[in-house]
Short mmCIF file of C-alpha atoms and ligand atoms in Angstrom, two decimals:
data_model
loop_
_atom_site.label_atom_id
_atom_site.label_comp_id
_atom_site.label_asym_id
_atom_site.label_seq_id
_atom_site.Cartn_x
_atom_site.Cartn_y
_atom_site.Cartn_z
CA UNK Z 24 2.36 22.05 45.67
CA UNK Z 25 3.25 25.60 44.71
CA UNK Z 26 6.85 26.29 43.76
CA UNK Z 27 7.29 28.61 46.77
CA UNK Z 28 6.25 25.76 49.06
CA UNK Z 29 8.47 23.35 47.13
CA UNK Z 30 11.46 25.68 47.58
CA UNK Z 31 10.93 25.97 51.33
CA UNK Z 32 10.21 22.28 51.87
CA UNK Z 33 13.13 21.38 49.60
CA UNK Z 34 15.62 23.42 51.62
CA UNK Z 35 14.29 21.86 54.82
CA UNK Z 36 14.53 18.44 53.22
CA UNK Z 37 18.19 18.84 52.28
CA UNK Z 38 18.90 19.94 55.86
CA UNK Z 39 17.07 16.85 57.06
CA UNK Z 40 19.10 14.65 54.69
CA UNK Z 41 22.41 16.11 55.91
CA UNK Z 42 21.38 15.57 59.55
CA UNK Z 43 20.30 12.04 58.73
CA UNK Z 44 23.67 11.26 57.15
CA UNK Z 45 25.45 12.68 60.19
CA UNK Z 46 23.26 10.99 62.78
CA UNK Z 47 22.10 7.70 61.22
CA UNK Z 48 24.58 5.94 63.49
CA UNK Z 49 22.40 6.83 66.50
CA UNK Z 50 19.36 5.11 65.02
CA UNK Z 51 18.81 1.38 65.40
CA UNK Z 52 20.07 -0.20 62.15
CA UNK Z 53 16.97 -2.38 61.90
CA UNK Z 54 13.46 -1.28 62.97
CA UNK Z 55 11.61 -2.75 65.88
CA UNK Z 56 8.37 -3.54 64.08
CA UNK Z 57 6.18 -6.55 63.54
CA UNK Z 58 4.57 -7.44 60.21
CA UNK Z 59 1.54 -5.20 59.63
CA UNK Z 60 2.50 -2.51 62.18
CA UNK Z 61 3.23 0.21 59.61
CA UNK Z 62 0.26 -0.64 57.46
CA UNK Z 63 -2.11 -0.45 60.43
CA UNK Z 64 -0.78 3.02 61.29
CA UNK Z 65 -1.79 4.39 57.86
CA UNK Z 66 -5.27 5.40 56.70
CA UNK Z 67 -7.00 2.72 54.65
CA UNK Z 68 -8.24 5.26 52.09
CA UNK Z 69 -6.44 8.14 50.33
CA UNK Z 70 -6.92 11.70 51.60
CA UNK Z 71 -9.77 13.51 49.83
CA UNK Z 72 -8.03 16.87 49.93
CA UNK Z 73 -4.38 17.81 49.69
CA UNK Z 74 -2.14 18.25 52.71
CA UNK Z 75 0.65 20.81 53.23
CA UNK Z 76 4.32 19.86 52.79
CA UNK Z 77 4.92 19.97 56.58
CA UNK Z 78 2.32 17.25 56.98
CA UNK Z 79 4.09 15.03 54.44
CA UNK Z 80 7.40 15.36 56.25
CA UNK Z 81 5.84 14.96 59.71
CA UNK Z 82 4.09 11.77 58.69
CA UNK Z 83 7.26 10.45 57.09
CA UNK Z 84 9.18 11.02 60.31
CA UNK Z 85 6.46 9.59 62.51
CA UNK Z 86 5.11 6.69 60.47
CA UNK Z 87 7.73 5.60 57.94
CA UNK Z 88 11.20 6.32 59.29
CA UNK Z 89 10.73 4.09 62.36
CA UNK Z 90 9.97 1.22 59.98
CA UNK Z 91 13.10 1.56 57.85
CA UNK Z 92 16.20 -0.60 57.77
CA UNK Z 93 19.14 1.80 57.43
CA UNK Z 94 21.37 0.48 54.67
CA UNK Z 95 23.70 3.46 55.09
CA UNK Z 96 24.12 2.80 58.83
CA UNK Z 97 27.76 2.17 59.74
CA UNK Z 98 26.62 -1.02 61.54
CA UNK Z 99 25.04 -2.45 58.38
CA UNK Z 100 26.97 -5.63 57.52
CA UNK Z 101 24.15 -7.76 56.07
CA UNK Z 102 23.69 -9.17 52.53
CA UNK Z 103 25.91 -7.08 50.28
CA UNK Z 104 26.10 -3.32 50.75
CA UNK Z 105 23.99 -0.91 48.73
CA UNK Z 106 26.16 2.03 49.51
CA UNK Z 107 24.72 5.37 48.44
CA UNK Z 108 26.73 8.60 48.64
CA UNK Z 109 26.07 12.36 48.84
CA UNK Z 110 26.96 13.17 45.19
CA UNK Z 111 24.77 10.30 44.05
CA UNK Z 112 21.88 11.53 46.20
CA UNK Z 113 22.17 15.03 44.75
CA UNK Z 114 22.22 13.67 41.21
CA UNK Z 115 19.10 11.62 41.97
CA UNK Z 116 17.39 14.86 43.00
CA UNK Z 117 18.36 16.45 39.68
CA UNK Z 118 17.15 13.40 37.80
CA UNK Z 119 13.85 13.61 39.63
CA UNK Z 120 13.57 17.35 38.94
CA UNK Z 121 13.95 16.87 35.19
CA UNK Z 122 11.87 13.70 35.09
CA UNK Z 123 13.23 12.79 31.69
CA UNK Z 124 12.36 9.53 30.02
CA UNK Z 125 15.54 8.41 28.30
CA UNK Z 126 14.37 5.68 25.96
CA UNK Z 127 15.95 7.15 22.81
CA UNK Z 128 18.72 9.58 21.92
CA UNK Z 129 16.03 12.00 20.75
CA UNK Z 130 14.15 11.92 24.07
CA UNK Z 131 17.22 13.30 25.89
CA UNK Z 132 20.44 13.36 23.87
CA UNK Z 133 22.65 14.18 26.86
CA UNK Z 134 21.35 11.17 28.82
CA UNK Z 135 22.25 8.76 26.03
CA UNK Z 136 25.66 10.26 25.37
CA UNK Z 137 26.55 10.57 29.05
CA UNK Z 138 25.60 6.90 29.47
CA UNK Z 139 27.97 5.98 26.64
CA UNK Z 140 30.78 8.03 28.18
CA UNK Z 141 30.34 6.83 31.78
CA UNK Z 142 30.05 3.20 30.72
CA UNK Z 143 33.30 3.57 28.76
CA UNK Z 144 34.87 5.12 31.88
CA UNK Z 145 33.71 2.13 33.92
CA UNK Z 146 35.12 -0.26 31.34
CA UNK Z 147 38.51 1.41 31.70
CA UNK Z 148 38.24 1.59 35.50
CA UNK Z 149 37.63 -2.17 35.75
CA UNK Z 150 40.23 -3.06 33.13
CA UNK Z 151 37.67 -4.80 30.92
CA UNK Z 152 38.98 -5.42 27.41
CA UNK Z 153 38.33 -3.02 24.56
CA UNK Z 154 35.47 -4.29 22.48
CA UNK Z 155 33.07 -4.41 25.40
CA UNK Z 156 30.28 -1.86 25.10
CA UNK Z 157 28.23 -0.88 28.12
CA UNK Z 158 24.60 -0.10 28.82
CA UNK Z 159 22.94 0.62 32.16
CA UNK Z 160 20.28 -1.85 33.27
CA UNK Z 161 18.13 -1.49 36.38
CA UNK Z 162 19.47 -4.56 38.17
CA UNK Z 163 21.75 -7.51 37.67
CA UNK Z 164 18.76 -9.81 37.53
CA UNK Z 165 17.57 -7.96 34.43
CA UNK Z 166 21.05 -7.95 32.89
CA UNK Z 167 21.39 -11.71 33.37
CA UNK Z 168 17.98 -12.21 31.78
CA UNK Z 169 19.09 -10.01 28.87
CA UNK Z 170 22.25 -12.12 28.52
CA UNK Z 171 20.37 -15.43 28.53
CA UNK Z 172 17.78 -14.13 26.07
CA UNK Z 173 20.55 -12.98 23.72
CA UNK Z 174 22.37 -16.30 24.11
CA UNK Z 175 19.17 -18.16 23.31
CA UNK Z 176 18.51 -16.07 20.22
CA UNK Z 177 22.06 -16.63 19.03
CA UNK Z 178 21.86 -20.38 19.65
CA UNK Z 179 18.62 -20.64 17.68
CA UNK Z 180 19.79 -18.47 14.77
CA UNK Z 181 17.90 -15.21 15.46
CA UNK Z 182 15.39 -14.52 12.72
CA UNK Z 183 15.49 -18.13 11.57
CA UNK Z 184 13.75 -18.93 14.83
CA UNK Z 185 11.40 -15.94 14.55
CA UNK Z 186 10.25 -17.02 11.12
CA UNK Z 187 9.89 -20.62 12.14
CA UNK Z 188 12.59 -21.89 9.77
CA UNK Z 189 14.32 -23.71 12.59
CA UNK Z 190 11.72 -26.32 13.38
CA UNK Z 191 11.58 -27.64 16.95
CA UNK Z 192 15.40 -27.58 17.02
CA UNK Z 193 17.77 -29.01 19.58
CA UNK Z 194 17.00 -28.58 23.27
CA UNK Z 195 19.19 -25.82 24.74
CA UNK Z 196 21.14 -26.09 28.00
CA UNK Z 197 22.56 -23.52 30.44
CA UNK Z 198 25.32 -24.02 33.03
CA UNK Z 199 26.10 -22.31 36.33
CA UNK Z 200 27.72 -23.32 39.59
CA UNK Z 201 25.80 -24.68 42.58
CA UNK Z 202 26.53 -21.35 44.28
CA UNK Z 203 25.06 -19.19 41.48
CA UNK Z 204 22.64 -16.41 42.39
CA UNK Z 205 18.93 -17.20 42.26
CA UNK Z 206 18.54 -14.63 39.47
CA UNK Z 207 20.17 -17.17 37.13
CA UNK Z 208 17.41 -19.71 37.79
CA UNK Z 209 14.83 -16.98 37.33
CA UNK Z 210 16.38 -15.88 34.02
CA UNK Z 211 16.55 -19.48 32.76
CA UNK Z 212 12.83 -19.81 33.40
CA UNK Z 213 11.87 -16.39 32.02
CA UNK Z 214 14.01 -16.79 28.92
CA UNK Z 215 12.10 -19.92 28.06
CA UNK Z 216 14.85 -22.51 28.40
CA UNK Z 217 12.89 -24.37 31.06
CA UNK Z 218 14.43 -24.88 34.49
CA UNK Z 219 15.27 -28.51 33.62
CA UNK Z 220 17.83 -27.11 31.14
CA UNK Z 221 19.89 -25.58 33.93
CA UNK Z 222 22.93 -27.71 34.81
CA UNK Z 223 24.40 -27.07 38.25
CA UNK Z 224 28.15 -27.56 38.20
CA UNK Z 225 30.07 -28.92 41.17
CA UNK Z 226 32.30 -26.77 43.35
CA UNK Z 227 35.85 -26.88 44.60
CA UNK Z 228 36.78 -26.47 48.27
CA UNK Z 229 36.46 -22.68 47.99
CA UNK Z 230 32.90 -22.89 46.56
CA UNK Z 231 34.01 -21.95 43.04
CA UNK Z 232 32.96 -23.77 39.88
CA UNK Z 233 35.14 -26.72 38.86
CA UNK Z 234 35.97 -26.23 35.17
CA UNK Z 235 36.55 -29.97 34.60
CA UNK Z 236 33.03 -30.61 35.84
CA UNK Z 237 31.72 -27.95 33.45
CA UNK Z 238 33.57 -29.50 30.53
CA UNK Z 239 32.23 -32.95 31.42
CA UNK Z 240 28.64 -31.66 31.67
CA UNK Z 241 28.85 -29.88 28.30
CA UNK Z 242 30.41 -32.90 26.60
CA UNK Z 243 27.75 -35.22 28.03
CA UNK Z 244 24.95 -32.92 26.88
CA UNK Z 245 26.37 -32.59 23.38
CA UNK Z 246 26.57 -36.40 23.19
CA UNK Z 247 22.88 -36.50 24.14
CA UNK Z 248 21.96 -34.14 21.27
CA UNK Z 249 21.61 -30.98 23.38
CA UNK Z 250 22.84 -27.55 22.29
CA UNK Z 251 24.77 -25.84 25.14
CA UNK Z 252 23.75 -22.19 24.83
CA UNK Z 253 25.15 -20.32 27.83
CA UNK Z 254 27.40 -20.56 30.86
CA UNK Z 255 26.98 -18.13 33.75
CA UNK Z 256 30.20 -17.77 35.72
CA UNK Z 257 30.07 -15.93 39.03
CA UNK Z 258 32.85 -13.59 40.06
CA UNK Z 259 32.09 -13.25 43.76
CA UNK Z 260 29.21 -15.53 44.72
CA UNK Z 261 26.55 -14.13 47.01
CA UNK Z 262 27.09 -16.81 49.63
CA UNK Z 263 30.83 -16.44 50.11
CA UNK Z 264 32.36 -14.30 47.27
CA UNK Z 265 33.81 -17.40 45.62
CA UNK Z 266 35.51 -16.58 42.33
CA UNK Z 267 34.75 -18.95 39.45
CA UNK Z 268 37.95 -19.43 37.38
CA UNK Z 269 37.09 -17.34 34.32
CA UNK Z 270 40.05 -18.23 32.13
CA UNK Z 271 39.48 -21.98 32.30
CA UNK Z 272 35.71 -21.55 31.97
CA UNK Z 273 36.15 -19.09 29.10
CA UNK Z 274 38.39 -21.46 27.16
CA UNK Z 275 35.77 -24.20 27.49
CA UNK Z 276 33.07 -21.81 26.26
CA UNK Z 277 35.18 -20.74 23.29
CA UNK Z 278 35.82 -24.36 22.36
CA UNK Z 279 32.14 -25.25 22.43
CA UNK Z 280 30.78 -21.98 21.02
CA UNK Z 281 28.83 -21.22 24.20
CA UNK Z 282 27.84 -17.70 25.35
CA UNK Z 283 29.75 -16.83 28.55
CA UNK Z 284 27.98 -14.41 30.87
CA UNK Z 285 29.90 -13.20 33.92
CA UNK Z 286 27.88 -12.29 37.00
CA UNK Z 287 30.19 -9.99 38.97
CA UNK Z 288 27.30 -8.14 40.61
CA UNK Z 289 29.10 -7.43 43.87
CA UNK Z 290 32.76 -8.17 43.15
CA UNK Z 291 32.97 -6.26 39.86
CA UNK Z 292 33.46 -2.96 41.66
CA UNK Z 293 36.65 -4.32 43.24
CA UNK Z 294 38.21 -4.66 39.79
CA UNK Z 295 38.95 -0.92 40.03
CA UNK Z 296 41.74 -2.09 42.39
CA UNK Z 297 44.72 -3.32 40.34
CA UNK Z 298 45.53 -5.84 43.10
CA UNK Z 299 42.08 -7.45 42.65
CA UNK Z 300 42.16 -7.72 38.86
CA UNK Z 301 43.19 -11.39 39.10
CA UNK Z 302 39.51 -12.07 39.84
CA UNK Z 303 38.56 -11.29 36.25
CA UNK Z 304 41.59 -12.84 34.59
CA UNK Z 305 40.25 -14.44 31.40
CA UNK Z 306 37.34 -12.02 31.06
CA UNK Z 307 38.37 -11.47 27.43
CA UNK Z 308 36.62 -14.80 26.74
CA UNK Z 309 33.31 -13.46 28.05
CA UNK Z 310 30.42 -12.43 25.83
CA UNK Z 311 28.76 -10.36 28.55
CA UNK Z 312 29.60 -9.07 32.02
CA UNK Z 313 27.48 -7.42 34.66
CA UNK Z 314 28.29 -5.64 37.90
CA UNK Z 315 26.34 -3.35 40.18
CA UNK Z 316 27.70 0.14 40.89
CA UNK Z 317 24.64 0.23 43.18
CA UNK Z 318 26.23 -2.35 45.43
CA UNK Z 319 29.76 -1.28 46.17
CA UNK Z 320 30.61 1.78 44.06
CA UNK Z 321 28.69 4.46 45.99
CA UNK Z 322 25.95 4.86 43.38
CA UNK Z 323 22.40 4.88 44.70
CA UNK Z 324 20.23 1.90 43.87
CA UNK Z 325 19.47 1.23 41.06
CA UNK Z 326 22.32 1.18 38.56
CA UNK Z 327 23.62 -2.01 37.00
CA UNK Z 328 26.42 -1.92 34.43
CA UNK Z 329 26.01 -4.46 31.63
CA UNK Z 330 28.82 -4.94 29.12
CA UNK Z 331 28.44 -6.91 25.94
CA UNK Z 332 30.88 -7.81 23.19
CA UNK Z 333 28.50 -8.47 20.30
CA UNK Z 334 26.20 -5.44 20.29
CA UNK Z 335 24.66 -6.67 17.05
CA UNK Z 336 23.42 -9.83 18.80
CA UNK Z 337 21.93 -7.73 21.57
CA UNK Z 338 20.14 -5.46 19.10
CA UNK Z 339 18.85 -8.37 17.05
CA UNK Z 340 17.33 -9.74 20.23
CA UNK Z 341 15.81 -6.55 21.61
CA UNK Z 342 15.26 -3.91 18.95
CA UNK Z 343 11.74 -2.99 18.01
CA UNK Z 344 10.98 0.19 16.11
CA UNK Z 345 7.31 0.85 15.65
CA UNK Z 346 6.47 3.97 13.66
CA UNK Z 347 5.65 6.10 16.71
CA UNK Z 348 9.19 5.62 18.09
CA UNK Z 349 11.11 6.34 14.87
CA UNK Z 350 13.20 9.52 14.70
CA UNK Z 351 15.21 11.27 12.03
CA UNK Z 352 18.47 10.45 13.84
CA UNK Z 353 18.02 6.69 14.26
CA UNK Z 354 20.75 5.86 11.75
CA UNK Z 355 23.41 7.97 13.52
CA UNK Z 356 22.64 7.45 17.19
CA UNK Z 357 22.28 4.83 19.87
CA UNK Z 358 18.76 4.23 21.14
CA UNK Z 359 19.16 2.41 24.42
CA UNK Z 360 15.54 1.24 24.34
CA UNK Z 361 16.88 -1.42 21.93
CA UNK Z 362 19.51 -2.65 24.43
CA UNK Z 363 17.25 -4.30 26.96
CA UNK Z 364 13.76 -5.25 28.02
CA UNK Z 365 12.07 -2.02 29.04
CA UNK Z 366 11.19 0.85 26.75
CA UNK Z 367 11.21 3.69 29.28
CA UNK Z 368 14.52 4.36 31.00
CA UNK Z 369 15.55 6.49 33.96
CA UNK Z 370 18.51 8.87 33.64
CA UNK Z 371 20.88 6.74 35.73
CA UNK Z 372 24.11 7.90 34.11
CA UNK Z 373 23.95 11.27 35.89
CA UNK Z 374 24.51 9.85 39.38
CA UNK Z 375 27.23 7.56 38.05
CA UNK Z 376 28.97 10.56 36.49
CA UNK Z 377 28.73 12.63 39.66
CA UNK Z 378 30.06 9.83 41.83
CA UNK Z 379 33.06 9.23 39.57
CA UNK Z 380 33.73 12.98 39.28
CA UNK Z 381 33.23 13.67 42.96
CA UNK Z 382 35.48 10.91 44.33
CA UNK Z 383 37.80 10.38 41.40
CA UNK Z 384 39.03 6.88 40.63
CA UNK Z 385 41.62 7.14 43.39
CA UNK Z 386 39.01 8.20 45.95
CA UNK Z 387 36.85 5.20 45.10
CA UNK Z 388 39.86 2.90 45.16
CA UNK Z 389 40.82 4.12 48.64
CA UNK Z 390 37.33 3.38 50.00
CA UNK Z 391 37.11 -0.13 48.57
CA UNK Z 392 40.66 -0.93 49.60
CA UNK Z 393 39.82 0.05 53.15
CA UNK Z 394 36.76 -2.22 53.20
CA UNK Z 395 38.94 -5.12 52.04
CA UNK Z 396 41.56 -4.35 54.71
CA UNK Z 397 38.96 -4.27 57.47
CA UNK Z 398 37.59 -7.61 56.26
CA UNK Z 399 41.11 -9.03 56.55
CA UNK Z 400 41.27 -7.69 60.10
CA UNK Z 401 37.97 -9.39 60.99
CA UNK Z 402 39.18 -12.61 59.37
CA UNK Z 403 42.28 -12.34 61.57
CA UNK Z 404 40.21 -11.87 64.75
CA UNK Z 405 38.03 -14.86 63.80
CA UNK Z 406 41.12 -17.01 63.27
CA UNK Z 407 42.78 -16.22 66.58
CA UNK Z 408 39.62 -16.76 68.66
CA UNK Z 409 39.35 -20.53 69.11
CA UNK Z 410 35.60 -20.37 69.61
CA UNK Z 411 35.26 -19.35 65.94
CA UNK Z 412 36.33 -20.53 62.51
CA UNK Z 413 36.34 -19.09 59.01
CA UNK Z 414 34.18 -21.00 56.54
CA UNK Z 415 35.47 -19.54 53.26
CA UNK Z 416 38.40 -17.55 51.88
CA UNK Z 417 38.09 -13.75 52.18
CA UNK Z 418 39.16 -12.36 48.79
CA UNK Z 419 37.11 -9.15 49.15
CA UNK Z 420 35.15 -7.59 52.02
CA UNK Z 421 32.85 -10.43 53.06
CA UNK Z 422 33.79 -12.63 56.03
CA UNK Z 423 32.03 -15.99 56.43
CA UNK Z 424 32.42 -17.57 59.85
CA UNK Z 425 30.73 -19.56 62.59
CA UNK Z 426 31.17 -20.86 66.10
CA UNK Z 427 33.17 -24.08 65.91
CA UNK Z 428 31.44 -27.35 66.72
CA UNK Z 429 32.09 -28.59 70.25
CA UNK Z 430 33.41 -32.10 70.76
CA UNK Z 431 30.69 -34.55 69.78
CA UNK Z 432 28.24 -31.83 68.70
CA UNK Z 433 26.24 -32.75 65.59
CA UNK Z 434 25.66 -30.46 62.61
CA UNK Z 435 22.09 -29.55 63.53
CA UNK Z 436 23.16 -28.48 67.02
CA UNK Z 437 26.07 -26.35 65.88
CA UNK Z 438 23.87 -24.78 63.21
CA UNK Z 439 21.28 -23.96 65.85
CA UNK Z 440 23.91 -22.42 68.14
CA UNK Z 441 25.09 -20.18 65.29
CA UNK Z 442 21.54 -19.20 64.40
CA UNK Z 443 21.03 -18.16 68.02
CA UNK Z 444 24.26 -16.19 68.07
CA UNK Z 445 23.28 -14.24 64.96
CA UNK Z 446 19.81 -13.57 66.39
CA UNK Z 447 21.33 -12.30 69.65
CA UNK Z 448 23.78 -10.02 67.84
CA UNK Z 449 21.10 -8.60 65.52
CA UNK Z 450 18.66 -8.13 68.42
CA UNK Z 451 20.93 -5.36 69.73
CA UNK Z 452 19.99 -3.38 66.59
CA UNK Z 453 23.46 -1.82 66.74
CA UNK Z 454 24.63 -4.01 63.88
CA UNK Z 455 22.95 -6.08 61.22
CA UNK Z 456 24.54 -9.23 59.79
CA UNK Z 457 22.95 -11.93 57.64
CA UNK Z 458 23.57 -15.62 57.05
CA UNK Z 459 23.84 -18.31 54.43
CA UNK Z 460 24.43 -22.04 54.40
CA UNK Z 461 27.73 -23.30 52.97
CA UNK Z 462 28.09 -27.04 52.52
CA UNK Z 463 25.26 -27.62 55.02
CA UNK Z 464 26.88 -25.38 57.63
CA UNK Z 465 24.99 -22.37 58.96
CA UNK Z 466 27.27 -19.44 58.12
CA UNK Z 467 27.30 -15.94 59.55
CA UNK Z 468 28.12 -13.36 56.87
CA UNK Z 469 29.70 -10.00 57.69
CA UNK Z 470 29.89 -7.81 54.57
CA UNK Z 471 31.77 -4.56 55.08
CA UNK Z 472 30.84 -1.82 52.63
CA UNK Z 473 28.48 0.83 53.98
CA UNK Z 474 29.96 4.24 53.12
CA UNK Z 475 29.65 5.46 56.71
CA UNK Z 476 31.45 2.47 58.23
CA UNK Z 477 34.76 3.36 59.88
CA UNK Z 478 37.41 1.18 61.52
CA UNK Z 479 35.84 1.74 64.97
CA UNK Z 480 32.48 0.37 63.77
CA UNK Z 481 34.14 -2.80 62.54
CA UNK Z 482 35.99 -3.17 65.86
CA UNK Z 483 32.80 -2.54 67.85
CA UNK Z 484 30.88 -5.03 65.74
CA UNK Z 485 33.46 -7.74 66.36
CA UNK Z 486 33.53 -6.92 70.08
CA UNK Z 487 29.75 -7.31 70.16
CA UNK Z 488 29.87 -10.64 68.32
CA UNK Z 489 32.64 -11.95 70.57
CA UNK Z 490 30.80 -10.84 73.72
CA UNK Z 491 27.52 -12.36 72.50
CA UNK Z 492 29.29 -15.64 71.84
C1 PLP I 512 23.22 -9.07 44.31
C2 PLP I 512 23.50 -10.13 43.31
C3 PLP I 512 22.64 -10.34 42.22
C4 PLP I 512 21.33 -9.62 42.07
O1 PLP I 512 21.48 -8.27 41.91
P1 PLP I 512 20.21 -7.32 41.59
O2 PLP I 512 20.86 -6.12 41.01
O3 PLP I 512 19.55 -7.08 42.89
O4 PLP I 512 19.34 -8.05 40.64
C5 PLP I 512 23.00 -11.27 41.27
N1 PLP I 512 24.15 -11.98 41.38
C6 PLP I 512 25.00 -11.82 42.41
C7 PLP I 512 26.25 -12.62 42.48
C8 PLP I 512 24.69 -10.90 43.42
O5 PLP I 512 25.53 -10.76 44.46
#
């Protein structure tokens, strides 16, 4: 593509993007396609000769767009949001234009230093204690794996283990609540603990970890000769945004010398609201903390903020400096390639910087606060409609509800009725909600957080649900 063609197509593309952002509401939020439809519409072999830019855009509009789920649609209430924003989109274009690979300070000094600055800004915005240092990871799943790898290295004495001085050692154990995210199980397996080392801790009535049960599990394991290595506490579980009690959990971890990793993937963003800081009370006991600006802080996927207290432990786990990567500045600078799994790194700090600059902390606070208020409104409508009931507290912007059981109706039947209701609502393609199962009960989840969502969309969504019921 010649630069003249790029310029023309680029201007057209930005116009298209602005129209899309204005009009996405008129598109169905989910596509009406069956598995294989899109693939069958595409050539099986690559084109032998190049095609003009118009052709690329035409094919995108004709073949791809109709097969997209629109996460930025104001009727998107499924899963957790992944709420992009205009300044973030522009920054992603700049990042793409420069195409820098930000593995070391030397390979793009501004990328490294901006990452340090924006992560410190985030630390202040969330009210995380001083002494936490941040690094951007691609996703929370990766950050949790990084945490469990570091915890394992620390528990086995770092280089002692590398040089085989440790012998077979004690079996290590990891703890998380029954409502933990599946990425914890994945990380336990990938980090080499073995899935049998993962202890699932019982829940209280609000689906949060019971600290007494954690203490009992750790004590029992120690008595059996195990070495408890890590606890993963969840601030805002994926099922219902349950908040594990960090202070009590943290005190147990301190007492037993166990690494505490806090998975606040979704809820962490809400800590920019002073009135939600109670969620992370006790976080000063944590060794690591992750949250996803790519979920609820208007930063395009992907951008996961990982904070760690003992940077030395992280570096001892991940640093590797072969000759071809050494630079003259290594002693004075941070090389983020040593702070995680991958070598190559995208320039993710730029979009984070632009989002924070463009909205300001107060602008971001106002948006999140509104989402939480609308969720309270939905919770109120659920409560006053006697066909429905809430299934979990609503501390943030996720509402978990279902149709109440009828007299004499068994669990399977009421679950089936709720499954049908969700299918009917989603079949309109005006809104998209998802589900989970809480305590055996089929649960409809309505997560408010798309940037384009306004009060009227929330009202219309509830009206649709109520009418469908
Ligand atoms: C979304 C989520 C994750 C996974 O996040 P990724 O960035 O997609 O890996 C992990 N834990 C919780 C609690 C989540 O809500």
